[in-house]
Amino acid sequence: MELTQEKEWYYGNKERERLGPYSSKELKELWEQGQITPKTRCWAQGLDGWRPLHAIPQLKWTLLATGQQVMNESDLACLILNMLIRICDYYPSRDADDAIIRPLPKPKRLLTEATCLPHFVQLLLTFDPILVEKVSVLLGGMVKDNPQMPRIYLCGVFFFIMMYTGSNVLPLAWFLKYTHTSQAFRSEENKGSDIMQRSILGHILPEAMVHFLENHSAEKFAETYLGEFDTPEAIWNSEMRRLMIEKIASHIADFTPRLQSNTRALYQYCPIPIINYPQLEKELFVNIYYLRHLCDEQKFPDWPIKDPVSKIVFTRGRECFFK
């Protein structure tokens, strides 16, 4: 991976002057010129203080290491994630009687601390299908019955998930279904239904898709999210997904290159403005249905309406519509 020009790093010279910031590429050039050594003290965001270069893993392995690597970065990350998943499996959050265990098992407690959680969540930004799936499985195992779960949105995990362009989204859908309305987040900008104000996805997805996630299984949501749907309950297609990804990528645009230069960079959460979809401008959405499709008896005859009151209202409305 080519190092970016983002300037994240500082170092101290013999006169105890702080020099910088420098990008990773510039640090490598300083190393090759002999201006910094293994004992040079360096700092970047995410470090708890100034450290010798040889004590900073990223610089140690990119500047000091020689010889042939045993594993590439992706394989090593996959191995570590598998170990963490196994550890979480060994320490469930509920006992044999399905009672919640308190205090929370130590491995899960440590994984959700601010010193750990952001760093494996940010692996989602690799867009590597295997790593994304492993991270989503790990997240799903550690957030269940976790008192820290309502605050995990602050590390940007929902932005990173929704930016993913791959097709293996089922583990991500499980995670979204379990967590999207459980975050300590309330939208003041969104004037829609209660669920749109409670859901962390209320600014990202159309209201119908948020309801769909809430009312259907993760499997059904994943199928709809990846497909081309134009029904009373979901209007969603690849063009809308592309627009969503572009808006999120623009929102966090300054973070990704920073992370490439400094692997310990931390995302600072900022709410995203509501994403408006041109495909829905002329649609009237009521309860959990698009009325244009619900009233189309030729394309959608006898579309199931679960709520009895809504069924009566929509049935009478449909009759009036066709008179």
Coordinates of N, CA, C and O in Angstrom, one line a residue, residues 1-9 22-25 58 125 163 249-265:
M1 N 0.8 -1.2 0.0 CA 0.0 0.0 0.0 C 0.9 1.2 0.0 O 1.8 1.4 0.8
E2 N 0.6 2.1 -0.9 CA 1.4 3.4 -1.0 C 1.1 4.3 0.1 O -0.1 4.5 0.4
L3 N 2.1 4.8 0.7 CA 1.8 5.8 1.8 C 1.4 7.1 1.3 O 1.8 7.6 0.3
T4 N 0.4 7.7 2.0 CA -0.1 9.0 1.5 C 0.7 10.2 2.0 O 1.7 10.0 2.8
Q5 N 0.3 11.3 1.6 CA 1.0 12.6 2.0 C 0.4 13.2 3.2 O 0.8 14.4 3.5
E6 N -0.5 12.6 3.9 CA -1.1 13.2 5.1 C 0.0 13.4 6.1 O 0.7 12.5 6.4
K7 N 0.0 14.6 6.7 CA 1.1 14.9 7.7 C 0.6 14.7 9.1 O -0.2 15.5 9.6
E8 N 1.0 13.6 9.7 CA 0.5 13.2 11.0 C 1.6 13.1 12.1 O 1.4 13.1 13.2
W9 N 2.9 13.0 11.6 CA 4.0 12.6 12.5 C 4.9 13.8 12.9 O 5.2 14.6 12.1
Y22 N 5.0 15.5 9.6 CA 5.5 14.8 8.4 C 4.5 13.7 8.0 O 3.8 13.1 8.9
S23 N 4.5 13.4 6.8 CA 3.7 12.2 6.4 C 4.6 10.9 6.6 O 5.8 11.0 6.8
S24 N 4.0 9.8 6.4 CA 4.7 8.5 6.6 C 5.8 8.5 5.5 O 6.9 8.0 5.8
K25 N 5.5 8.9 4.3 CA 6.5 8.9 3.2 C 7.6 9.8 3.5 O 8.8 9.4 3.3
Q58 N 3.9 0.7 14.1 CA 3.9 1.1 12.7 C 5.2 1.5 12.1 O 5.6 1.0 11.1
L125 N -12.6 -0.2 6.9 CA -12.2 0.7 5.8 C -11.2 0.1 4.8 O -10.9 0.7 3.8
M163 N -20.5 2.2 4.2 CA -19.7 2.6 3.0 C -19.2 1.3 2.3 O -18.7 1.4 1.2
A249 N -18.7 8.8 2.1 CA -17.3 8.9 1.8 C -16.9 10.4 1.9 O -15.8 10.8 2.4
S250 N -17.8 11.3 1.3 CA -17.5 12.7 1.4 C -17.5 13.2 2.8 O -16.7 14.1 3.2
H251 N -18.4 12.7 3.6 CA -18.5 13.1 5.0 C -17.3 12.8 5.8 O -16.9 13.6 6.7
I252 N -16.6 11.7 5.6 CA -15.5 11.3 6.4 C -14.2 11.4 5.5 O -13.2 10.7 5.8
A253 N -14.2 12.2 4.5 CA -13.2 12.2 3.5 C -11.8 12.5 4.1 O -10.8 11.9 3.6
D254 N -11.7 13.3 5.1 CA -10.4 13.6 5.6 C -9.8 12.6 6.5 O -8.6 12.6 6.8
F255 N -10.6 11.6 6.9 CA -10.1 10.6 7.9 C -9.3 9.4 7.2 O -8.3 9.0 7.7
T256 N -9.8 8.9 6.1 CA -9.2 7.8 5.5 C -7.7 8.0 5.1 O -6.9 7.2 5.5
P257 N -7.4 9.1 4.5 CA -5.9 9.3 4.2 C -5.1 9.5 5.5 O -3.9 9.2 5.6
R258 N -5.7 10.1 6.5 CA -5.0 10.2 7.8 C -4.7 8.8 8.4 O -3.6 8.6 8.9
L259 N -5.7 7.9 8.3 CA -5.5 6.6 8.8 C -4.4 5.8 8.1 O -3.7 5.1 8.7
Q260 N -4.3 6.1 6.8 CA -3.2 5.4 6.0 C -1.8 5.9 6.4 O -0.9 5.2 6.4
S261 N -1.8 7.2 6.8 CA -0.5 7.7 7.2 C -0.2 7.3 8.7 O 1.0 7.1 9.0
N262 N -1.2 7.3 9.5 CA -1.0 7.0 10.9 C -2.1 6.0 11.4 O -3.3 6.3 11.5
T263 N -1.7 4.7 11.5 CA -2.7 3.7 11.8 C -3.3 3.8 13.2 O -4.3 3.1 13.5
R264 N -2.8 4.7 14.0 CA -3.4 4.9 15.3 C -4.3 6.2 15.4 O -4.8 6.6 16.4
A265 N -4.6 6.8 14.2 CA -5.5 7.9 14.1 C -6.9 7.5 14.5 O -7.3 6.3 14.3

